[in-house]
Coordinates of C-alpha atoms and ligand atoms in Angstrom, one line a residue:
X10 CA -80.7 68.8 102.9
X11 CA -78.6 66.2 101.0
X12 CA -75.1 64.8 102.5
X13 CA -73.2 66.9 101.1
X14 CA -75.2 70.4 102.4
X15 CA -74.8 68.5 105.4
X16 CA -71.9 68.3 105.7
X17 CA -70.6 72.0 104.6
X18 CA -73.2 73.1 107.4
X19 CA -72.3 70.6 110.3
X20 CA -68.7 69.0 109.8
X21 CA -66.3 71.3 110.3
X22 CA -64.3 72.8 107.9
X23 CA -61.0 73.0 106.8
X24 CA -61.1 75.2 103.4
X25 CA -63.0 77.2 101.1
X26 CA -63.4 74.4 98.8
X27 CA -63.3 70.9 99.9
X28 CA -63.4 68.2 97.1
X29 CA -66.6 67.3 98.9
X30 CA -67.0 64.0 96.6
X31 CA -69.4 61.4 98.6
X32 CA -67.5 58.1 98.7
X33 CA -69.7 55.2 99.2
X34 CA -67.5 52.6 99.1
X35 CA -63.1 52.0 98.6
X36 CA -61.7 48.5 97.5
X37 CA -57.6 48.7 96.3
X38 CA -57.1 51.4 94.3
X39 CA -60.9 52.3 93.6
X40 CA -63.0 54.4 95.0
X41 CA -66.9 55.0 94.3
X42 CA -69.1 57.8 94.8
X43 CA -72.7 58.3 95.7
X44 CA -73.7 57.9 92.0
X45 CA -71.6 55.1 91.7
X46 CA -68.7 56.2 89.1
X47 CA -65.6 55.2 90.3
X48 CA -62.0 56.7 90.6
X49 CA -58.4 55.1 90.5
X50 CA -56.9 56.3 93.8
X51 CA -54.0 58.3 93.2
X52 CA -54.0 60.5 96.7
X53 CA -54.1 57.2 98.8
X54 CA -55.8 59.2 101.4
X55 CA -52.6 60.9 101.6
X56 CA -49.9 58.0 101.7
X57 CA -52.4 55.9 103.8
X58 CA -53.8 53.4 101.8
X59 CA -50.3 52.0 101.1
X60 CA -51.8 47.9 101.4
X61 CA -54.9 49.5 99.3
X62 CA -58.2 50.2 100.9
X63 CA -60.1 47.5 103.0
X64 CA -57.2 44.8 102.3
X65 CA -59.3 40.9 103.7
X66 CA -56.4 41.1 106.1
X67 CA -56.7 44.5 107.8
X68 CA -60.4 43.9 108.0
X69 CA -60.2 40.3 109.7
X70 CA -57.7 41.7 111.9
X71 CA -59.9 44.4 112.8
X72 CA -63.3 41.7 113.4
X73 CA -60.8 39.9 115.7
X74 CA -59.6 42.3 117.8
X75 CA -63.7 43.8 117.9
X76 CA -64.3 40.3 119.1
X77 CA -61.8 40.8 122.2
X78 CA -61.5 44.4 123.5
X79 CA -61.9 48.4 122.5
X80 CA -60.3 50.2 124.4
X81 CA -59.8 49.1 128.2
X82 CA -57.4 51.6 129.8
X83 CA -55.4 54.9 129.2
X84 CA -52.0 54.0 127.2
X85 CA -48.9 52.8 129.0
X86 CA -50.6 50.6 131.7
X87 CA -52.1 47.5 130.6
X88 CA -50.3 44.7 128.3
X89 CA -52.2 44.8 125.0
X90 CA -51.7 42.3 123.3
X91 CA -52.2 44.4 119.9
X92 CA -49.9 46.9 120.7
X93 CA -47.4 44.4 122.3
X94 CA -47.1 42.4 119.0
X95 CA -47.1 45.7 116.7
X96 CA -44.1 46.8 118.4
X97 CA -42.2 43.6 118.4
X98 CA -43.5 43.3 114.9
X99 CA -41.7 46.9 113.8
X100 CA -38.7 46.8 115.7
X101 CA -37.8 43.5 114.4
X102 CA -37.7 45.8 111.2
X103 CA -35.9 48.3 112.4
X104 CA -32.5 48.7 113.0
X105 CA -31.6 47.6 116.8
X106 CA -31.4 51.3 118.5
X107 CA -34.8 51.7 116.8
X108 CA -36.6 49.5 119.3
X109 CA -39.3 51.3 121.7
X110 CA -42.5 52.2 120.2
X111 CA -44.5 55.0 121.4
X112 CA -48.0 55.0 119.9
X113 CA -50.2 58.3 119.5
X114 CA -52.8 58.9 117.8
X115 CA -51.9 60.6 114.8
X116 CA -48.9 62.1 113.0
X117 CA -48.4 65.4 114.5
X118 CA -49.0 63.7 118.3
X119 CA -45.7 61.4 117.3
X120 CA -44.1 65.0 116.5
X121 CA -45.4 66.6 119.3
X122 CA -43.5 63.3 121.9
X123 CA -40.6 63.3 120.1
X124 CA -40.4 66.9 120.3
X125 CA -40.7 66.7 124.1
X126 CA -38.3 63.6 124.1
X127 CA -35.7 65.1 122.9
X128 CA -35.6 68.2 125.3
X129 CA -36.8 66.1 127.9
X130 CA -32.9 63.8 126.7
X131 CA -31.0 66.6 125.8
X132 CA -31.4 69.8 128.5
X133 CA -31.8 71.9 125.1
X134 CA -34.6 73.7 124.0
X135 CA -33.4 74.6 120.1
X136 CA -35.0 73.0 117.8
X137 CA -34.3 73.3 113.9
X138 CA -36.5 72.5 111.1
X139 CA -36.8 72.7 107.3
X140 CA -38.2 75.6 105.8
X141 CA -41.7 74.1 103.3
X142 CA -41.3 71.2 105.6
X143 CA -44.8 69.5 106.7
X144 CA -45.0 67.9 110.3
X145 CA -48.8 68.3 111.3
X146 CA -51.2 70.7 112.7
X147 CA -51.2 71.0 116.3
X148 CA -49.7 74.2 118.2
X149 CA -46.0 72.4 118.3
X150 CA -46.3 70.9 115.5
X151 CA -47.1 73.7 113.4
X152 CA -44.4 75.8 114.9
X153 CA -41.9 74.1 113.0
X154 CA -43.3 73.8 109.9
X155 CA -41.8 75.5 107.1
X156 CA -44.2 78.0 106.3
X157 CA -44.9 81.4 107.3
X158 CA -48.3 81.6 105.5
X159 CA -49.4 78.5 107.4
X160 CA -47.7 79.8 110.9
X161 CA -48.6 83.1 111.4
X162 CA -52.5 83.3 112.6
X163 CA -50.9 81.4 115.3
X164 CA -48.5 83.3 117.0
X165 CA -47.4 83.1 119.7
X166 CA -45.5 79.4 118.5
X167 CA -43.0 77.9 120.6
X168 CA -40.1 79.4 121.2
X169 CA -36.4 78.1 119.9
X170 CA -37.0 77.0 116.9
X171 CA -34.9 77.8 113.7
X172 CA -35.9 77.0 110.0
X173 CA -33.3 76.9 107.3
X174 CA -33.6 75.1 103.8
X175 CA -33.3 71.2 103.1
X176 CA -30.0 70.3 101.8
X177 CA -28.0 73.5 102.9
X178 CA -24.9 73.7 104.5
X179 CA -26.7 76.4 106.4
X180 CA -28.6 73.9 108.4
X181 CA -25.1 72.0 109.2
X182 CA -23.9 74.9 110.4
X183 CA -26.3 75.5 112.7
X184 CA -26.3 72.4 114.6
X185 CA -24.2 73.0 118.3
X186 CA -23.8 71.8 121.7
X187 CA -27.7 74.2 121.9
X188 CA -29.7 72.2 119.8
X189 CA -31.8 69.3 121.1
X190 CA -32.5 68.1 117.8
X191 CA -33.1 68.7 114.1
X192 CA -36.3 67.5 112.5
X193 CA -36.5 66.4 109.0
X194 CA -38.7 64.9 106.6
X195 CA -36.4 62.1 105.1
X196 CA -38.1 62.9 101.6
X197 CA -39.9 66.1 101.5
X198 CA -43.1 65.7 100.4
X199 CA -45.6 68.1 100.6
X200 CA -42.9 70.7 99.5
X201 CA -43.6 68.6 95.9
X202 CA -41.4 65.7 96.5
X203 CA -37.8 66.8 97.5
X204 CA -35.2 64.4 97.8
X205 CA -32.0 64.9 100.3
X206 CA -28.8 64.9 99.0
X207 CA -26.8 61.6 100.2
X208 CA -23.7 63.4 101.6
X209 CA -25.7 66.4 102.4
X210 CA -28.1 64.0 105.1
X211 CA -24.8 61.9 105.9
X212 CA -23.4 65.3 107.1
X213 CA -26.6 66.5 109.2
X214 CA -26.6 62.8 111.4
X215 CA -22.9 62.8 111.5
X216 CA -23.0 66.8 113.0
X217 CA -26.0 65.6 115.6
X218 CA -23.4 62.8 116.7
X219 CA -20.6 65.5 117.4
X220 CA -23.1 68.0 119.4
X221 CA -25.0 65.2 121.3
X222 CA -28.4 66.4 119.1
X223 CA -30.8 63.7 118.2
X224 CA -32.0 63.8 114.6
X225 CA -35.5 62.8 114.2
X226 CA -36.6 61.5 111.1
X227 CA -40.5 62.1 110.1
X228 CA -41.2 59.2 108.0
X229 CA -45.0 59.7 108.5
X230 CA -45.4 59.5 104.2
X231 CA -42.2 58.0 103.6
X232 CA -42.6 54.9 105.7
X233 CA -43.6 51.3 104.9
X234 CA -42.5 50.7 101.8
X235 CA -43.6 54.0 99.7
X236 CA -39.8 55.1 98.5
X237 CA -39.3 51.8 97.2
X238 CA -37.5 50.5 100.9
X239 CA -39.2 49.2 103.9
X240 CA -38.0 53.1 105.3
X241 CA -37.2 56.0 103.6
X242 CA -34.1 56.1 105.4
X243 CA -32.8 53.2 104.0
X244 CA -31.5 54.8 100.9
X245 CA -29.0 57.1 102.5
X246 CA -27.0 54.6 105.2
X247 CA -28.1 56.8 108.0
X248 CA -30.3 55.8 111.3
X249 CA -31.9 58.4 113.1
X250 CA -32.1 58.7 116.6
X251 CA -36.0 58.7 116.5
X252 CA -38.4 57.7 113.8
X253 CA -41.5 59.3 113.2
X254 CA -44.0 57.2 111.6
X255 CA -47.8 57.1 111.0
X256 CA -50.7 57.2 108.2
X257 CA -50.2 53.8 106.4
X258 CA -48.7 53.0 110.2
X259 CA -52.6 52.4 110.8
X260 CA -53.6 50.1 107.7
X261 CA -56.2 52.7 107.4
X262 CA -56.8 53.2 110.9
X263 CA -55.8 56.3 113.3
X264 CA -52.3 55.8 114.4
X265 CA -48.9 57.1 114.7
X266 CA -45.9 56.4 116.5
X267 CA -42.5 57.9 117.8
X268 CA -39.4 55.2 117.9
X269 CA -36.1 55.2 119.6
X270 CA -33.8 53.0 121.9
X271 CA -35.3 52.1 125.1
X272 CA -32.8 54.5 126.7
X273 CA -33.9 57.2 125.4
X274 CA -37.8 56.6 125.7
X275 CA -37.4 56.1 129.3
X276 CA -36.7 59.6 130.3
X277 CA -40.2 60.0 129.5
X278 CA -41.3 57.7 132.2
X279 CA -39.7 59.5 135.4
X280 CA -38.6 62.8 136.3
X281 CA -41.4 63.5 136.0
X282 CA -44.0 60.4 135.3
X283 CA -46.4 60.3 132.3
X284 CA -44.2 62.4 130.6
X285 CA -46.3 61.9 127.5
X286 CA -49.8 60.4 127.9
X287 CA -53.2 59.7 126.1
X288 CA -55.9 58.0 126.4
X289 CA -56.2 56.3 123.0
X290 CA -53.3 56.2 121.5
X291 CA -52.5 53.2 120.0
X292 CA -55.7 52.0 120.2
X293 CA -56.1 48.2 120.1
X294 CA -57.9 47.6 117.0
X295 CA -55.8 50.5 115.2
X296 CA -52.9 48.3 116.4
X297 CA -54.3 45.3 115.3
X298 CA -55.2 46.8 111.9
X299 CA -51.3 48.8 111.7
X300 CA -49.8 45.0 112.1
X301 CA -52.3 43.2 109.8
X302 CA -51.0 46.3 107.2
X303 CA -47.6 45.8 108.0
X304 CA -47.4 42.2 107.4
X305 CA -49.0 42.0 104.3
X306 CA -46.4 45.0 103.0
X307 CA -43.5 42.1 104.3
X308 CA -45.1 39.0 103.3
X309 CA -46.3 40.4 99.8
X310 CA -42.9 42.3 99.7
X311 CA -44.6 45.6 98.3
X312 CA -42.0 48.0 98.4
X313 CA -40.2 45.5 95.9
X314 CA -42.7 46.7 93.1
X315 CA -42.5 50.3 93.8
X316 CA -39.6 51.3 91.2
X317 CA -41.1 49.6 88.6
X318 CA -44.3 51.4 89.1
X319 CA -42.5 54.4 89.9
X320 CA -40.9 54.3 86.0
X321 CA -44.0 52.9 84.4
X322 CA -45.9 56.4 85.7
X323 CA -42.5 58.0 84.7
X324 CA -42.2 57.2 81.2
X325 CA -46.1 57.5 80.4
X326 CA -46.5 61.1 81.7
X327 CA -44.9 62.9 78.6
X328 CA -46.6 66.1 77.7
X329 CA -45.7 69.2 76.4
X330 CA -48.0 70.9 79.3
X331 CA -45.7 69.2 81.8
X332 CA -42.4 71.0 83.4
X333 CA -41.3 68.7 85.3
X334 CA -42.0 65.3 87.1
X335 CA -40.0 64.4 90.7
X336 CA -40.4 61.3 92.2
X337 CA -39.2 59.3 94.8
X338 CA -40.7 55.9 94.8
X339 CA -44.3 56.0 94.5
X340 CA -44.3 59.6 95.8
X341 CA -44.6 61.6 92.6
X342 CA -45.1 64.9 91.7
X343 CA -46.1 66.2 88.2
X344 CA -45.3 69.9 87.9
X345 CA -47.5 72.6 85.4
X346 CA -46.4 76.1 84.4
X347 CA -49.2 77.4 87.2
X348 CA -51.9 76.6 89.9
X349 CA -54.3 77.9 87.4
X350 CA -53.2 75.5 84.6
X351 CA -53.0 72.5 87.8
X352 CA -56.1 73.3 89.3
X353 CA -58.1 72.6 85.7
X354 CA -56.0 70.1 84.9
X355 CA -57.1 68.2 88.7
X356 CA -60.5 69.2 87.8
X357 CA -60.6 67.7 84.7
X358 CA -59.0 64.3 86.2
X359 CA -61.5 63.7 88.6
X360 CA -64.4 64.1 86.4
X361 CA -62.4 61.5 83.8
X362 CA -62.5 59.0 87.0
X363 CA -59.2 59.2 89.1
X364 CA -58.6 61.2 92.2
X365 CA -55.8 63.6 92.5
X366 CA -54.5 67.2 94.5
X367 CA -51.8 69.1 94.8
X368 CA -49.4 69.5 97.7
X369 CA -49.6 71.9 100.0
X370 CA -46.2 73.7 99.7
X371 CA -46.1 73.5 95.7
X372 CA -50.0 74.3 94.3
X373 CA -48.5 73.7 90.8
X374 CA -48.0 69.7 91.2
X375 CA -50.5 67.3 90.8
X376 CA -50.1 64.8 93.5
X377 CA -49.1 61.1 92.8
X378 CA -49.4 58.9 96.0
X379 CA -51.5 56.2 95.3
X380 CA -52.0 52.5 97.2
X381 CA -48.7 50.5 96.6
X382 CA -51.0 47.8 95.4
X383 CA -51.9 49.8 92.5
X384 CA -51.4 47.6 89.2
X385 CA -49.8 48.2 85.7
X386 CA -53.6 48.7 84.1
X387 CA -54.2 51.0 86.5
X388 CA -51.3 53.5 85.9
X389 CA -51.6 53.0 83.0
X390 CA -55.2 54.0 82.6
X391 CA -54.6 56.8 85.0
X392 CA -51.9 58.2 83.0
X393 CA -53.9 58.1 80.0
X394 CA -56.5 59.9 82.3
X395 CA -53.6 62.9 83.4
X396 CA -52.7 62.9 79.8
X397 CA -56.1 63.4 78.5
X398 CA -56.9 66.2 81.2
X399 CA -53.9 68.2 80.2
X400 CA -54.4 68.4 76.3
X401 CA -57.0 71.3 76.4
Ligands
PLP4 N1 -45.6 64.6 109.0 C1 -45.8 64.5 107.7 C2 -44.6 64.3 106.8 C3 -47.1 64.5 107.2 O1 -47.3 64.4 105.8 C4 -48.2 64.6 108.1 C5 -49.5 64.7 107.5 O2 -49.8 64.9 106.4 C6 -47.9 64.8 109.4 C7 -46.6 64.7 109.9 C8 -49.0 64.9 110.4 O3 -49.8 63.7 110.5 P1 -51.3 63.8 111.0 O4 -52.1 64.4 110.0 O5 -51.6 62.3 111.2 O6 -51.3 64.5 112.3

């Protein structure tokens, strides 16, 4: 059996019809397969690869901290130095009640504590969410995303929790002395890139302030730089009360992280103890990795570069084939008439040499997320690429 028949009959699987391209090797914003033919990045490994892939930085980092430790010890009771520095790193970039860090190991475990956090603060169990919102996979996780399709094998989910739509008065309403918090993606993005409205999110933090709710902010895709701002959140002149964050969180590492004021985060240390535990979360060389990331994104000022290469894609993907294109910052999503007409149009874009989806709310937009690195030939030849796959 090759790799690939070994890998539909041993790894397990997560759909019908995996891309199940073998990738060999990932530098920037290329990729390579098993027969060598390379592909600009434009999925980023979902939002990941923000620095690009294998940036000399995150890889020294990572030889360092090999060099010193794996992991010694269940989170949350020695001093690490990795995770000591990573936190002191982010919350010197964050605004100051943004400034405990609690590191998981992935996205939807940063959901899952700040889920627990906020009943855990508030006494409350209600919880409201956005319907086509995305917040990860696991049991609590899944319960409030916003999609039936997505929820229902899994009944029974937890209980408590409300989904109404992103930017409706509706979801204002709803907000009372009941609800521990309200849990938003501050751009939507696998729902095909939905933006808040300004007053509209203004209006949700200033309603949490009045019922003692904490808004929690997932920035898990729209952190570190990829709206054009260190943090999505940024745009709107709001802070929430706790900040999701993960995938490029890692510098292509597993990590993700819950943030809020020391306050707050200590009600998960008593009453009762280890009120959130794991044994790897952040892992030292994942932490070691996430800060290498991080500083290159500050020191290389990245997110300064993203509008421009936001318009650049903009005003090069013109085409009669294509309804409509919604971005936010390097988060972009080209809409066609159908799934059908997206699907072939995907197809036909990977086999010209760049590496697109679709999102998983919105089957008829090609996804646009690629390493913030990415440079003006590259767009450029991967629009030419999108363009060429769409005139059939
Ligand atoms: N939140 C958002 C907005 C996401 O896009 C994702 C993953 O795609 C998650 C949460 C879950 O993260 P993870 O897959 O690391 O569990």
């Amino acid at each position: 059996m090759n790799q690939r028949e070994l890998f539909l009959r041993h790894v397990g699987q997560t759909s019908p019809a995996p891309l199940a391209l073998e990738i060999v090797k990932a530098e920037g914003s290329v990729l390579w397969d098993a027969a060598g033919k390379s592909y600009i990045d434009l999925i980023g490994g979902i939002s990941v690869a923000s620095t690009g892939h294998r940036h000399p930085k995150v890889l020294r980092a990572i030889r360092e901290q090999l060099d010193a430790y794996l992991h010694i010890m269940v989170y949350g009771e020695f001093v690490e130095t990795p995770q000591v520095q990573y936190a002191s790193l982010l919350a010197s970039h964050l605004p100051p009640a943004l400034n405990s860090v609690f590191f998981t190991n992935s996205g939807a475990e940063a959901v899952e504590g700040a889920m627990k956090l906020a009943k855990r603060s508030t006494f409350r169990s209600k919880i409201i969410a956005c319907e086509n919102s995305y917040h990860g996979s696991t049991q609590g996780a899944l319960s409030i995303i916003g999609s039936e399709y997505w929820r229902n094998a899994y009944r029974p989910l937890l209980p408590g929790i409300l989904h109404l739509p992103y930017n409706s008065q509706q979801l204002i309403d709803a907000i009372d002395e009941t609800t521990a918090c309200v849990m938003l993606e501050t751009v939507q993005a696998e729902a095909g890139i939905i933006a808040p409205e300004k007053r509209w999110l203004e209006a949700v933090r200033k309603k949490c302030t009045d019922t003692g709710t904490l808004l929690i902010l997932d920035e898990i895709q729209t952190g570190f730089g990829r709206t054009g701002r260190l943090w999505g959140f940024e745009h709107f002149n709001i802070v929430p009360d706790i900040l999701l964050l993960g995938k490029a969180l890692g510098g292509g590492m597993p990590l993700g992280a819950f943030v809020a004021d020391q306050k707050l985060m200590l009600n998960l240390a008593d009453n009762p103890v280890l009120g959130h535990i794991s044994t790897f979360g952040g892992h030292p060389v994942c932490c070691a990795a996430g800060a290498a990331a991080f500083k290159v994104l500050l020191e290389d000022e990245l997110y300064k570069a993203v509008p421009e290469k936001e318009q650049l894609f903009l005003s090069r993907l013109k085409h009669p084939a294509i309804r409509a294109v919604r971005s936010f910052g390097l988060l972009i999503a080209v809409a066609f008439n159908s799934f059908e007409t997206n699907k072939k149009i995907i197809d036909r874009v990977i086999e010209k040499g760049a590496l697109t989806d679709w999102f998983l709310f919105e089957s008829n937009c090609l996804r646009i997320c690629p390493p913030l690195t990415i440079s003006e030939s590259e767009i450029e030849a991967a629009c030419s690429i999108i363009l060429d796959a769409a005139s059939f």
